[in-house]
Amino acid sequence: MRALLPLLPLLRAGVPAATGLRRAASARPGPRRAMALYRTEERGQPCSQDYRVFFKNVAGHYISPFHDIPLKVDSNEENGIPTKKARNDECENLFNMVVEVPRWTNAKMEIATKEPLNPIKQDVKNGRLRYTPNIFPHKGYIWNYGALPQTWEDPHEKDKSTNCCGDNDPIDVLSRGEVIPVKVLGILGLIDEGETDWKLIAINANDPEASKFHDIGDVKKFKPGYLEATLNWFRVYKVPEGKPENQFAFNGEFKNKAFALEVIKSTHECWKALLMRKCNGGAINCTNVQVCDSPFHCTQDEARSLVESVSFSLNKENNEEENEEEQHLLLLG
């Protein structure tokens, strides 16, 4: 499931992607400021295929936003994997979210699940950067879009609710607010080209209105039109590319918080199996610095070397492409 995570999509105010992540670290303090624990580092030029946003922890060490940021806010950990603790219902529903795409923007940014340490990058298809079309009356994404860390929708496992396999990504989140953490309110089951692609509905836990929202019914009550707009957007956003309308599980019905929490639990278990090499992850890159018992665990020095090698490889590829283009122009001229 992704926004995002494809962590889950978020309904909130928009800021530029990398800028938004940096702002999260400097936003107002409080016990729920998850992003204050993390920093970001941009490499390459925005709107190019070499652009990457890497994550660092509070000590300045590189980490994976997919594997090293805990799923739960303020969770205890054993070997880097959060463990459940007796807490009240409000605290149990607080999740970290990695923002990938700011509201009202068009660039399809996502966690690079197949690259070392999984930086955020712009998706590429057929050699071109991908942009989401404007769907009247909206511009770009109509919420902040992201993903829940430490979740994975297994492409080899059929979802019992949708009878379709997962989309090989973290679980997506839709939320309202500027930064994580988020309160999960419900979920929408999108069937994307035969794959299950859950979309979580959430709200920023630090939003002034967050105390009013406890379940999906509160969204209908206090934000009329949000869910209808979300359903319609997901139904038709691929139509401008010549594709058919998307289909949904449960005839497009938004399921409640309890259902959403069960889906999160299931995708977290799939992620655990992935990190412990108990299932086939295919091309997914599981390199991490926090999950000590994982066979994919690396040291801080190794993580730094991976970032440097990725940046070098991208610069080399771009230079070669530029040289080829110059030679081509010379031949034409």
Tab-separated table of C-alpha atoms in Angstrom:
chain	number	residue	atom	x	y	z
A	1	MET	CA	0.000	0.000	0.000
A	2	ARG	CA	1.349	3.421	-0.873
A	3	ALA	CA	1.556	7.886	-0.434
A	4	LEU	CA	2.695	6.402	0.998
A	5	LEU	CA	4.007	4.692	1.271
A	6	PRO	CA	2.760	4.828	-2.333
A	7	LEU	CA	2.818	5.022	1.658
A	8	LEU	CA	-0.857	6.037	1.706
A	9	PRO	CA	-2.270	9.212	0.056
A	10	LEU	CA	-2.751	12.342	2.235
A	11	LEU	CA	-5.408	15.067	2.081
A	12	ARG	CA	-3.426	18.141	3.141
A	13	ALA	CA	-1.727	21.421	2.252
A	14	GLY	CA	0.854	21.168	-0.502
A	15	VAL	CA	4.554	22.039	-0.444
A	16	PRO	CA	7.377	21.024	-2.835
A	17	ALA	CA	8.372	17.417	-2.197
A	18	ALA	CA	11.896	17.795	-0.846
A	19	THR	CA	11.094	21.125	0.804
A	20	GLY	CA	8.107	19.586	2.528
A	21	LEU	CA	10.244	16.850	4.008
A	22	ARG	CA	12.781	19.344	5.296
A	23	ARG	CA	10.074	21.562	6.769
A	24	ALA	CA	8.754	18.614	8.709
A	25	ALA	CA	12.002	18.455	10.629
A	26	SER	CA	11.807	22.102	11.645
A	27	ALA	CA	8.070	22.326	12.318
A	28	ARG	CA	6.598	23.061	15.743
A	29	PRO	CA	7.867	20.679	18.447
A	30	GLY	CA	5.727	18.134	20.259
A	31	PRO	CA	5.628	14.523	21.374
A	32	ARG	CA	4.285	13.378	18.019
A	33	ARG	CA	6.829	15.086	15.755
A	34	ALA	CA	8.104	11.934	14.066
A	35	MET	CA	9.816	13.773	11.221
A	36	ALA	CA	11.940	15.760	13.726
A	37	LEU	CA	13.911	12.525	14.056
A	38	TYR	CA	14.768	12.454	10.361
A	39	ARG	CA	16.465	14.691	7.820
A	40	THR	CA	16.631	14.583	4.049
A	41	GLU	CA	19.423	15.157	1.568
A	42	GLU	CA	18.794	16.012	-2.085
A	43	ARG	CA	21.108	14.787	-4.817
A	44	GLY	CA	20.837	15.609	-8.506
A	45	GLN	CA	18.557	18.145	-10.133
A	46	PRO	CA	14.781	18.170	-9.540
A	47	CYS	CA	12.695	17.146	-12.563
A	48	SER	CA	15.512	14.918	-13.826
A	49	GLN	CA	16.094	11.179	-13.783
A	50	ASP	CA	19.087	11.527	-11.454
A	51	TYR	CA	17.177	13.368	-8.698
A	52	ARG	CA	17.089	11.520	-5.362
A	53	VAL	CA	16.004	12.422	-1.828
A	54	PHE	CA	17.925	10.343	0.726
A	55	PHE	CA	16.932	10.053	4.382
A	56	LYS	CA	19.109	10.449	7.479
A	57	ASN	CA	18.363	9.866	11.149
A	58	VAL	CA	18.872	12.461	13.866
A	59	ALA	CA	22.543	11.451	14.159
A	60	GLY	CA	23.089	12.219	10.470
A	61	HIS	CA	23.442	8.589	9.351
A	62	TYR	CA	21.819	7.406	6.107
A	63	ILE	CA	18.775	5.164	6.521
A	64	SER	CA	16.058	3.597	4.388
A	65	PRO	CA	12.620	5.277	4.663
A	66	PHE	CA	11.115	1.951	3.599
A	67	HIS	CA	12.786	-0.286	6.196
A	68	ASP	CA	14.359	1.834	8.951
A	69	ILE	CA	11.584	4.241	9.959
A	70	PRO	CA	9.271	2.441	12.423
A	71	LEU	CA	5.702	1.775	11.369
A	72	LYS	CA	4.272	2.917	14.705
A	73	VAL	CA	4.937	6.237	16.421
A	74	ASP	CA	6.908	5.910	19.682
A	75	SER	CA	7.041	2.160	19.265
A	76	ASN	CA	9.376	-0.060	21.250
A	77	GLU	CA	11.665	-2.160	19.099
A	78	GLU	CA	13.276	-5.561	19.192
A	79	ASN	CA	16.133	-5.935	16.702
A	80	GLY	CA	14.848	-2.900	14.860
A	81	ILE	CA	11.327	-4.290	14.399
A	82	PRO	CA	8.611	-2.462	16.400
A	83	THR	CA	6.790	-4.581	18.973
A	84	LYS	CA	3.327	-4.042	20.336
A	85	LYS	CA	2.875	-2.402	23.701
A	86	ALA	CA	-0.256	-1.944	25.807
A	87	ARG	CA	-1.485	1.559	25.040
A	88	ASN	CA	-4.759	3.380	24.723
A	89	ASP	CA	-6.679	3.325	21.445
A	90	GLU	CA	-5.544	6.803	20.401
A	91	CYS	CA	-1.850	5.918	20.659
A	92	GLU	CA	-2.362	2.554	18.960
A	93	ASN	CA	-3.649	4.384	15.896
A	94	LEU	CA	-0.596	6.627	15.387
A	95	PHE	CA	1.543	5.660	12.399
A	96	ASN	CA	4.568	7.201	10.725
A	97	MET	CA	4.090	8.243	7.119
A	98	VAL	CA	6.695	9.070	4.471
A	99	VAL	CA	5.406	11.858	2.209
A	100	GLU	CA	6.190	11.233	-1.452
A	101	VAL	CA	3.979	13.654	-3.400
A	102	PRO	CA	2.711	17.034	-2.112
A	103	ARG	CA	-0.858	18.032	-2.798
A	104	TRP	CA	-1.596	19.836	-6.115
A	105	THR	CA	1.671	18.710	-7.734
A	106	ASN	CA	1.955	16.465	-10.799
A	107	ALA	CA	5.378	14.774	-10.623
A	108	LYS	CA	4.948	11.096	-9.729
A	109	MET	CA	7.466	10.843	-6.887
A	110	GLU	CA	7.883	7.539	-5.048
A	111	ILE	CA	10.105	5.535	-2.752
A	112	ALA	CA	12.603	3.724	-4.986
A	113	THR	CA	11.966	0.233	-3.627
A	114	LYS	CA	14.551	-1.373	-5.949
A	115	GLU	CA	17.452	0.971	-5.103
A	116	PRO	CA	19.857	0.791	-2.139
A	117	LEU	CA	18.442	2.631	0.901
A	118	ASN	CA	15.273	3.392	-1.101
A	119	PRO	CA	15.517	7.169	-1.729
A	120	ILE	CA	12.554	9.083	-3.154
A	121	LYS	CA	12.789	9.614	-6.915
A	122	GLN	CA	10.519	10.523	-9.820
A	123	ASP	CA	9.055	7.498	-11.559
A	124	VAL	CA	10.163	6.810	-15.134
A	125	LYS	CA	8.237	4.971	-17.848
A	126	ASN	CA	9.526	4.308	-21.378
A	127	GLY	CA	12.515	6.516	-20.657
A	128	ARG	CA	10.412	9.535	-19.659
A	129	LEU	CA	9.657	11.116	-16.310
A	130	ARG	CA	6.074	10.436	-15.227
A	131	TYR	CA	3.548	13.135	-14.384
A	132	THR	CA	-0.025	12.637	-13.242
A	133	PRO	CA	-2.515	14.518	-15.456
A	134	ASN	CA	-4.881	17.154	-14.138
A	135	ILE	CA	-8.370	15.772	-13.579
A	136	PHE	CA	-10.920	18.606	-13.667
A	137	PRO	CA	-11.438	20.456	-11.402
A	138	HIS	CA	-8.260	19.287	-9.635
A	139	LYS	CA	-4.590	19.952	-10.326
A	140	GLY	CA	-2.295	16.962	-9.916
A	141	TYR	CA	-2.711	14.918	-6.762
A	142	ILE	CA	-5.646	16.079	-4.649
A	143	TRP	CA	-4.012	15.101	-1.330
A	144	ASN	CA	-0.516	14.669	0.057
A	145	TYR	CA	0.416	11.190	-1.077
A	146	GLY	CA	2.801	8.854	0.682
A	147	ALA	CA	3.426	5.459	2.251
A	148	LEU	CA	3.596	3.711	5.592
A	149	PRO	CA	7.130	2.434	6.268
A	150	GLN	CA	7.691	-1.222	7.123
A	151	THR	CA	4.665	-2.410	5.123
A	152	TRP	CA	4.674	-4.394	1.886
A	153	GLU	CA	1.900	-5.652	-0.364
A	154	ASP	CA	3.181	-9.096	-1.379
A	155	PRO	CA	2.685	-9.654	-5.148
A	156	HIS	CA	2.663	-13.426	-4.558
A	157	GLU	CA	-0.052	-13.424	-1.897
A	158	LYS	CA	-3.754	-13.047	-2.676
A	159	ASP	CA	-5.653	-10.627	-0.501
A	160	LYS	CA	-8.602	-12.450	1.046
A	161	SER	CA	-10.815	-9.365	0.649
A	162	THR	CA	-10.055	-8.538	-2.984
A	163	ASN	CA	-8.908	-11.920	-4.331
A	164	CYS	CA	-6.021	-10.066	-6.029
A	165	CYS	CA	-2.318	-10.104	-5.210
A	166	GLY	CA	-0.469	-7.080	-3.822
A	167	ASP	CA	1.228	-4.398	-5.932
A	168	ASN	CA	4.786	-4.994	-4.595
A	169	ASP	CA	4.903	-1.655	-2.746
A	170	PRO	CA	4.437	-0.224	0.738
A	171	ILE	CA	0.855	0.645	1.621
A	172	ASP	CA	-0.416	4.033	0.374
A	173	VAL	CA	-1.841	6.721	2.632
A	174	LEU	CA	-4.251	9.597	2.109
A	175	SER	CA	-4.061	12.143	4.901
A	176	ARG	CA	-4.703	15.746	5.720
A	177	GLY	CA	-1.912	17.829	7.231
A	178	GLU	CA	1.684	18.848	6.577
A	179	VAL	CA	3.772	16.187	8.289
A	180	ILE	CA	3.597	12.742	9.785
A	181	PRO	CA	2.552	11.066	12.136
A	182	VAL	CA	-0.970	10.230	11.063
A	183	LYS	CA	-4.201	8.819	12.479
A	184	VAL	CA	-5.695	6.175	10.196
A	185	LEU	CA	-9.443	6.600	9.607
A	186	GLY	CA	-10.344	4.119	6.871
A	187	ILE	CA	-9.298	2.495	3.624
A	188	LEU	CA	-10.247	2.174	-0.051
A	189	GLY	CA	-9.532	-0.987	-2.042
A	190	LEU	CA	-8.288	0.016	-5.520
A	191	ILE	CA	-7.828	-2.766	-8.060
A	192	ASP	CA	-5.030	-1.405	-10.256
A	193	GLU	CA	-4.563	-3.494	-13.408
A	194	GLY	CA	-5.440	-6.680	-11.529
A	195	GLU	CA	-3.388	-5.870	-8.402
A	196	THR	CA	-4.573	-4.914	-4.922
A	197	ASP	CA	-3.491	-1.342	-4.172
A	198	TRP	CA	-4.928	-0.283	-0.811
A	199	LYS	CA	-5.361	3.444	-0.190
A	200	LEU	CA	-5.442	4.476	3.459
A	201	ILE	CA	-7.378	7.562	4.526
A	202	ALA	CA	-5.624	9.402	7.362
A	203	ILE	CA	-5.215	12.781	9.031
A	204	ASN	CA	-2.130	14.481	10.422
A	205	ALA	CA	-2.133	13.740	14.161
A	206	ASN	CA	-1.033	17.335	14.823
A	207	ASP	CA	-3.812	18.892	12.748
A	208	PRO	CA	-5.956	21.245	14.894
A	209	GLU	CA	-9.015	19.254	13.835
A	210	ALA	CA	-7.520	15.799	14.417
A	211	SER	CA	-9.367	15.304	17.712
A	212	LYS	CA	-12.691	15.290	15.795
A	213	PHE	CA	-11.666	12.424	13.508
A	214	HIS	CA	-11.795	8.860	14.804
A	215	ASP	CA	-13.214	6.794	11.932
A	216	ILE	CA	-14.258	7.019	8.287
A	217	GLY	CA	-17.714	8.298	9.232
A	218	ASP	CA	-16.136	11.457	10.672
A	219	VAL	CA	-14.659	12.270	7.266
A	220	LYS	CA	-18.134	12.116	5.747
A	221	LYS	CA	-19.489	14.245	8.572
A	222	PHE	CA	-16.870	16.992	8.847
A	223	LYS	CA	-15.402	17.002	5.315
A	224	PRO	CA	-18.324	16.386	2.944
A	225	GLY	CA	-17.213	15.669	-0.604
A	226	TYR	CA	-13.663	14.507	0.242
A	227	LEU	CA	-14.352	10.803	-0.112
A	228	GLU	CA	-16.467	11.268	-3.235
A	229	ALA	CA	-13.709	13.336	-4.863
A	230	THR	CA	-11.122	10.724	-3.882
A	231	LEU	CA	-13.133	7.871	-5.354
A	232	ASN	CA	-13.752	9.726	-8.605
A	233	TRP	CA	-10.096	10.767	-8.933
A	234	PHE	CA	-8.837	7.212	-8.556
A	235	ARG	CA	-11.494	5.975	-10.950
A	236	VAL	CA	-10.482	8.190	-13.877
A	237	TYR	CA	-6.901	9.413	-13.361
A	238	LYS	CA	-5.483	6.938	-15.906
A	239	VAL	CA	-8.118	7.628	-18.549
A	240	PRO	CA	-6.131	10.523	-20.121
A	241	GLU	CA	-3.376	7.965	-20.844
A	242	GLY	CA	-5.830	5.897	-22.874
A	243	LYS	CA	-6.460	3.327	-20.134
A	244	PRO	CA	-9.880	2.179	-18.870
A	245	GLU	CA	-11.366	3.382	-15.602
A	246	ASN	CA	-10.013	1.734	-12.463
A	247	GLN	CA	-12.090	-0.768	-10.527
A	248	PHE	CA	-12.563	-1.068	-6.760
A	249	ALA	CA	-13.142	-3.736	-4.177
A	250	PHE	CA	-16.481	-3.586	-2.314
A	251	ASN	CA	-17.970	-1.522	-5.180
A	252	GLY	CA	-15.939	1.513	-4.105
A	253	GLU	CA	-17.098	1.466	-0.477
A	254	PHE	CA	-14.653	3.004	2.009
A	255	LYS	CA	-14.042	0.538	4.834
A	256	ASN	CA	-13.688	1.694	8.440
A	257	LYS	CA	-10.678	2.112	10.744
A	258	ALA	CA	-10.870	-1.414	12.161
A	259	PHE	CA	-10.682	-2.899	8.669
A	260	ALA	CA	-7.787	-0.569	7.773
A	261	LEU	CA	-5.806	-1.558	10.873
A	262	GLU	CA	-6.128	-5.234	9.938
A	263	VAL	CA	-4.766	-4.504	6.451
A	264	ILE	CA	-1.841	-2.577	7.956
A	265	LYS	CA	-1.125	-5.468	10.322
A	266	SER	CA	-1.127	-7.931	7.430
A	267	THR	CA	1.188	-5.843	5.233
A	268	HIS	CA	3.544	-5.298	8.187
A	269	GLU	CA	3.804	-9.071	8.611
A	270	CYS	CA	4.591	-9.378	4.901
A	271	TRP	CA	7.341	-6.786	5.337
A	272	LYS	CA	8.819	-8.730	8.246
A	273	ALA	CA	8.954	-11.866	6.107
A	274	LEU	CA	10.569	-9.853	3.319
A	275	LEU	CA	13.295	-8.449	5.603
A	276	MET	CA	14.030	-11.881	7.074
A	277	ARG	CA	14.231	-13.478	3.607
A	278	LYS	CA	11.283	-15.747	4.353
A	279	CYS	CA	9.604	-14.909	1.027
A	280	ASN	CA	10.613	-13.957	-2.495
A	281	GLY	CA	11.081	-10.191	-2.722
A	282	GLY	CA	12.252	-10.229	-6.322
A	283	ALA	CA	14.019	-6.964	-7.189
A	284	ILE	CA	13.025	-5.220	-3.920
A	285	ASN	CA	16.130	-3.799	-2.230
A	286	CYS	CA	16.018	-4.656	1.484
A	287	THR	CA	19.274	-2.995	2.590
A	288	ASN	CA	18.766	-1.472	6.037
A	289	VAL	CA	20.758	-0.160	8.991
A	290	GLN	CA	18.260	-0.763	11.825
A	291	VAL	CA	16.908	-4.315	11.576
A	292	CYS	CA	19.911	-6.016	13.130
A	293	ASP	CA	18.749	-9.628	12.624
A	294	SER	CA	17.966	-9.089	8.947
A	295	PRO	CA	20.371	-10.693	6.452
A	296	PHE	CA	20.194	-7.397	4.545
A	297	HIS	CA	21.518	-5.325	7.468
A	298	CYS	CA	24.490	-3.040	6.735
A	299	THR	CA	26.726	-0.733	8.752
A	300	GLN	CA	26.561	3.053	8.717
A	301	ASP	CA	29.780	3.215	6.713
A	302	GLU	CA	28.419	0.745	4.183
A	303	ALA	CA	25.228	2.815	3.891
A	304	ARG	CA	27.264	5.960	3.179
A	305	SER	CA	29.251	4.115	0.503
A	306	LEU	CA	26.027	2.908	-1.109
A	307	VAL	CA	24.702	6.477	-1.362
A	308	GLU	CA	27.969	7.678	-2.896
A	309	SER	CA	28.037	4.803	-5.398
A	310	VAL	CA	24.417	5.425	-6.444
A	311	SER	CA	25.109	9.125	-6.976
A	312	PHE	CA	28.263	8.346	-8.983
A	313	SER	CA	26.455	5.807	-11.178
A	314	LEU	CA	23.605	8.229	-11.920
A	315	ASN	CA	25.996	11.055	-12.823
A	316	LYS	CA	27.998	8.730	-15.072
A	317	GLU	CA	24.858	7.546	-16.890
A	318	ASN	CA	23.647	11.107	-17.412
A	319	ASN	CA	27.029	12.231	-18.742
A	320	GLU	CA	27.073	9.328	-21.204
A	321	GLU	CA	23.546	10.183	-22.358
A	322	GLU	CA	24.530	13.839	-22.854
A	323	ASN	CA	27.594	12.846	-24.886
A	324	GLU	CA	25.505	10.537	-27.061
A	325	GLU	CA	23.031	13.366	-27.676
A	326	GLU	CA	25.844	15.779	-28.623
A	327	GLN	CA	27.288	13.237	-31.071
A	328	HIS	CA	23.850	12.711	-32.554
A	329	LEU	CA	23.403	16.442	-33.010
A	330	LEU	CA	26.800	16.679	-34.695
A	331	LEU	CA	25.842	13.932	-37.125
A	332	LEU	CA	22.577	15.666	-37.939
A	333	GLY	CA	24.331	19.004	-38.402
